[in-house]
PDB file of C-alpha atoms in Angstrom:
ATOM      1  CA  MET Y   1     -13.230  -3.150   2.699  1.00  0.00           C
ATOM      2  CA  SER Y   2     -12.576  -1.088  -0.514  1.00  0.00           C
ATOM      3  CA  VAL Y   3      -9.133   0.622  -1.374  1.00  0.00           C
ATOM      4  CA  ILE Y   4      -8.595   3.780   0.159  1.00  0.00           C
ATOM      5  CA  ASN Y   5      -6.534   6.242  -1.471  1.00  0.00           C
ATOM      6  CA  ILE Y   6      -4.134   7.611   0.634  1.00  0.00           C
ATOM      7  CA  ASN Y   7      -2.531  10.902   0.552  1.00  0.00           C
ATOM      8  CA  GLN Y   8      -0.672  13.712   2.950  1.00  0.00           C
ATOM      9  CA  ASN Y   9      -4.245  14.733   4.289  1.00  0.00           C
ATOM     10  CA  ASN Y  10      -5.352  11.270   5.523  1.00  0.00           C
ATOM     11  CA  PHE Y  11      -2.155   9.359   5.967  1.00  0.00           C
ATOM     12  CA  ARG Y  12      -2.176  10.028   9.636  1.00  0.00           C
ATOM     13  CA  GLU Y  13      -5.775   8.822  10.377  1.00  0.00           C
ATOM     14  CA  GLU Y  14      -5.967   6.028   7.791  1.00  0.00           C
ATOM     15  CA  VAL Y  15      -2.609   4.377   8.247  1.00  0.00           C
ATOM     16  CA  LEU Y  16      -0.693   5.790  11.605  1.00  0.00           C
ATOM     17  CA  ALA Y  17      -4.009   5.630  13.828  1.00  0.00           C
ATOM     18  CA  SER Y  18      -5.209   2.605  12.409  1.00  0.00           C
ATOM     19  CA  ASP Y  19      -6.165   0.018  14.464  1.00  0.00           C
ATOM     20  CA  LYS Y  20      -5.905  -2.915  11.992  1.00  0.00           C
ATOM     21  CA  PRO Y  21      -2.521  -3.691   9.859  1.00  0.00           C
ATOM     22  CA  VAL Y  22      -2.305  -1.667   6.663  1.00  0.00           C
ATOM     23  CA  LEU Y  23      -1.240  -2.766   3.307  1.00  0.00           C
ATOM     24  CA  LEU Y  24      -0.205   0.150   1.411  1.00  0.00           C
ATOM     25  CA  ASP Y  25       0.766  -0.097  -2.609  1.00  0.00           C
ATOM     26  CA  PHE Y  26       2.788   2.576  -3.857  1.00  0.00           C
ATOM     27  CA  TRP Y  27       2.072   2.600  -7.520  1.00  0.00           C
ATOM     28  CA  ALA Y  28       1.945   5.097 -10.569  1.00  0.00           C
ATOM     29  CA  SER Y  29      -0.258   4.595 -13.508  1.00  0.00           C
ATOM     30  CA  TRP Y  30       2.737   4.536 -16.069  1.00  0.00           C
ATOM     31  CA  CYS Y  31       4.010   1.501 -14.422  1.00  0.00           C
ATOM     32  CA  GLY Y  32       3.137  -1.561 -16.177  1.00  0.00           C
ATOM     33  CA  PRO Y  33       3.943  -4.301 -12.918  1.00  0.00           C
ATOM     34  CA  CYS Y  34       1.879  -1.556 -10.911  1.00  0.00           C
ATOM     35  CA  ARG Y  35      -0.916  -2.514 -12.927  1.00  0.00           C
ATOM     36  CA  MET Y  36      -0.376  -6.175 -12.761  1.00  0.00           C
ATOM     37  CA  VAL Y  37      -0.374  -5.795  -8.647  1.00  0.00           C
ATOM     38  CA  SER Y  38      -3.320  -3.518  -8.499  1.00  0.00           C
ATOM     39  CA  PRO Y  39      -6.385  -5.913  -9.321  1.00  0.00           C
ATOM     40  CA  LEU Y  40      -4.718  -8.241  -6.653  1.00  0.00           C
ATOM     41  CA  VAL Y  41      -4.665  -5.962  -4.258  1.00  0.00           C
ATOM     42  CA  ASP Y  42      -8.258  -4.603  -4.986  1.00  0.00           C
ATOM     43  CA  GLU Y  43      -8.798  -8.697  -4.511  1.00  0.00           C
ATOM     44  CA  ILE Y  44      -7.255  -8.596  -1.056  1.00  0.00           C
ATOM     45  CA  ALA Y  45      -8.993  -5.596   0.121  1.00  0.00           C
ATOM     46  CA  ALA Y  46     -12.560  -7.232  -0.938  1.00  0.00           C
ATOM     47  CA  GLU Y  47     -11.618 -10.352   0.952  1.00  0.00           C
ATOM     48  CA  ARG Y  48      -9.851  -9.396   4.053  1.00  0.00           C
ATOM     49  CA  SER Y  49     -12.070  -7.193   6.763  1.00  0.00           C
ATOM     50  CA  ASP Y  50      -9.166  -7.644   9.361  1.00  0.00           C
ATOM     51  CA  ILE Y  51      -6.738  -5.253   7.378  1.00  0.00           C
ATOM     52  CA  LYS Y  52      -6.963  -1.976   5.567  1.00  0.00           C
ATOM     53  CA  VAL Y  53      -5.776  -1.322   2.397  1.00  0.00           C
ATOM     54  CA  GLY Y  54      -4.522   1.834   0.610  1.00  0.00           C
ATOM     55  CA  LYS Y  55      -2.859   2.999  -2.481  1.00  0.00           C
ATOM     56  CA  VAL Y  56      -0.459   5.903  -2.757  1.00  0.00           C
ATOM     57  CA  ASN Y  57       0.028   7.133  -6.192  1.00  0.00           C
ATOM     58  CA  VAL Y  58       3.810   8.182  -6.067  1.00  0.00           C
ATOM     59  CA  ASP Y  59       3.359  10.843  -8.735  1.00  0.00           C
ATOM     60  CA  GLU Y  60       0.407  12.681  -6.786  1.00  0.00           C
ATOM     61  CA  GLN Y  61       2.011  12.023  -3.500  1.00  0.00           C
ATOM     62  CA  PRO Y  62       6.125  12.492  -3.801  1.00  0.00           C
ATOM     63  CA  GLU Y  63       6.477  13.427  -0.128  1.00  0.00           C
ATOM     64  CA  LEU Y  64       4.889  10.137   1.172  1.00  0.00           C
ATOM     65  CA  ALA Y  65       7.176   8.069  -1.425  1.00  0.00           C
ATOM     66  CA  ALA Y  66      10.271   9.817  -0.038  1.00  0.00           C
ATOM     67  CA  GLN Y  67       9.296   9.386   3.611  1.00  0.00           C
ATOM     68  CA  PHE Y  68       9.010   5.743   2.946  1.00  0.00           C
ATOM     69  CA  HIS Y  69      12.056   5.724   0.718  1.00  0.00           C
ATOM     70  CA  ILE Y  70      10.448   4.435  -2.370  1.00  0.00           C
ATOM     71  CA  MET Y  71      13.063   3.985  -5.050  1.00  0.00           C
ATOM     72  CA  SER Y  72      10.930   1.540  -7.454  1.00  0.00           C
ATOM     73  CA  ILE Y  73       7.542   0.612  -8.004  1.00  0.00           C
ATOM     74  CA  PRO Y  74       5.215  -1.262  -7.129  1.00  0.00           C
ATOM     75  CA  THR Y  75       6.210  -1.374  -3.441  1.00  0.00           C
ATOM     76  CA  LEU Y  76       3.903  -2.857  -1.022  1.00  0.00           C
ATOM     77  CA  VAL Y  77       4.533  -1.756   2.591  1.00  0.00           C
ATOM     78  CA  VAL Y  78       2.674  -3.453   5.816  1.00  0.00           C
ATOM     79  CA  MET Y  79       2.352  -1.369   8.954  1.00  0.00           C
ATOM     80  CA  LYS Y  80       0.982  -2.383  12.280  1.00  0.00           C
ATOM     81  CA  ASP Y  81       0.821   0.268  14.887  1.00  0.00           C
ATOM     82  CA  GLY Y  82       2.119   2.854  12.948  1.00  0.00           C
ATOM     83  CA  GLU Y  83       5.418   0.971  12.174  1.00  0.00           C
ATOM     84  CA  ILE Y  84       6.756  -0.561   8.997  1.00  0.00           C
ATOM     85  CA  VAL Y  85       6.826  -4.555   9.539  1.00  0.00           C
ATOM     86  CA  ASN Y  86       6.978  -5.728   5.897  1.00  0.00           C
ATOM     87  CA  GLN Y  87       8.029  -4.629   2.574  1.00  0.00           C
ATOM     88  CA  ALA Y  88       8.479  -5.900  -0.736  1.00  0.00           C
ATOM     89  CA  THR Y  89       9.109  -4.229  -4.239  1.00  0.00           C
ATOM     90  CA  GLY Y  90       8.105  -5.764  -7.505  1.00  0.00           C
ATOM     91  CA  ALA Y  91       5.187  -7.529  -9.002  1.00  0.00           C
ATOM     92  CA  ARG Y  92       4.437 -10.765  -7.100  1.00  0.00           C
ATOM     93  CA  PRO Y  93       1.212 -13.074  -6.985  1.00  0.00           C
ATOM     94  CA  LYS Y  94      -1.269 -12.850  -4.827  1.00  0.00           C
ATOM     95  CA  ASN Y  95      -0.167 -15.745  -2.359  1.00  0.00           C
ATOM     96  CA  GLN Y  96       3.026 -13.838  -1.882  1.00  0.00           C
ATOM     97  CA  ILE Y  97       1.237 -10.532  -1.015  1.00  0.00           C
ATOM     98  CA  LEU Y  98      -0.743 -12.184   1.515  1.00  0.00           C
ATOM     99  CA  ALA Y  99       2.417 -13.567   2.875  1.00  0.00           C
ATOM    100  CA  LEU Y 100       3.478 -10.273   3.943  1.00  0.00           C
ATOM    101  CA  LEU Y 101       0.540  -9.857   5.892  1.00  0.00           C
TER     102      LEU Y 101
END
């Protein structure tokens, strides 16, 4: 699957109502570590059809960032059945991202 850009308009349908676990990447274009994590998140989206992968630009979606209490980026959040089941902040290698799932 490809990465979905998550915003206020599609959050409920794409994340809360998802029948698959969802990996959310909270990022911003000016964030260096976010640019390191982004291609890894893209790879995971391409490789794993059993999960949904979304990216939330915190500059464009401040309401969602506030809803998740995002204080620093990148922050990765794993949600299942509309609930947060795992969360990690900071750049990390692909194997650690996969371990969150």
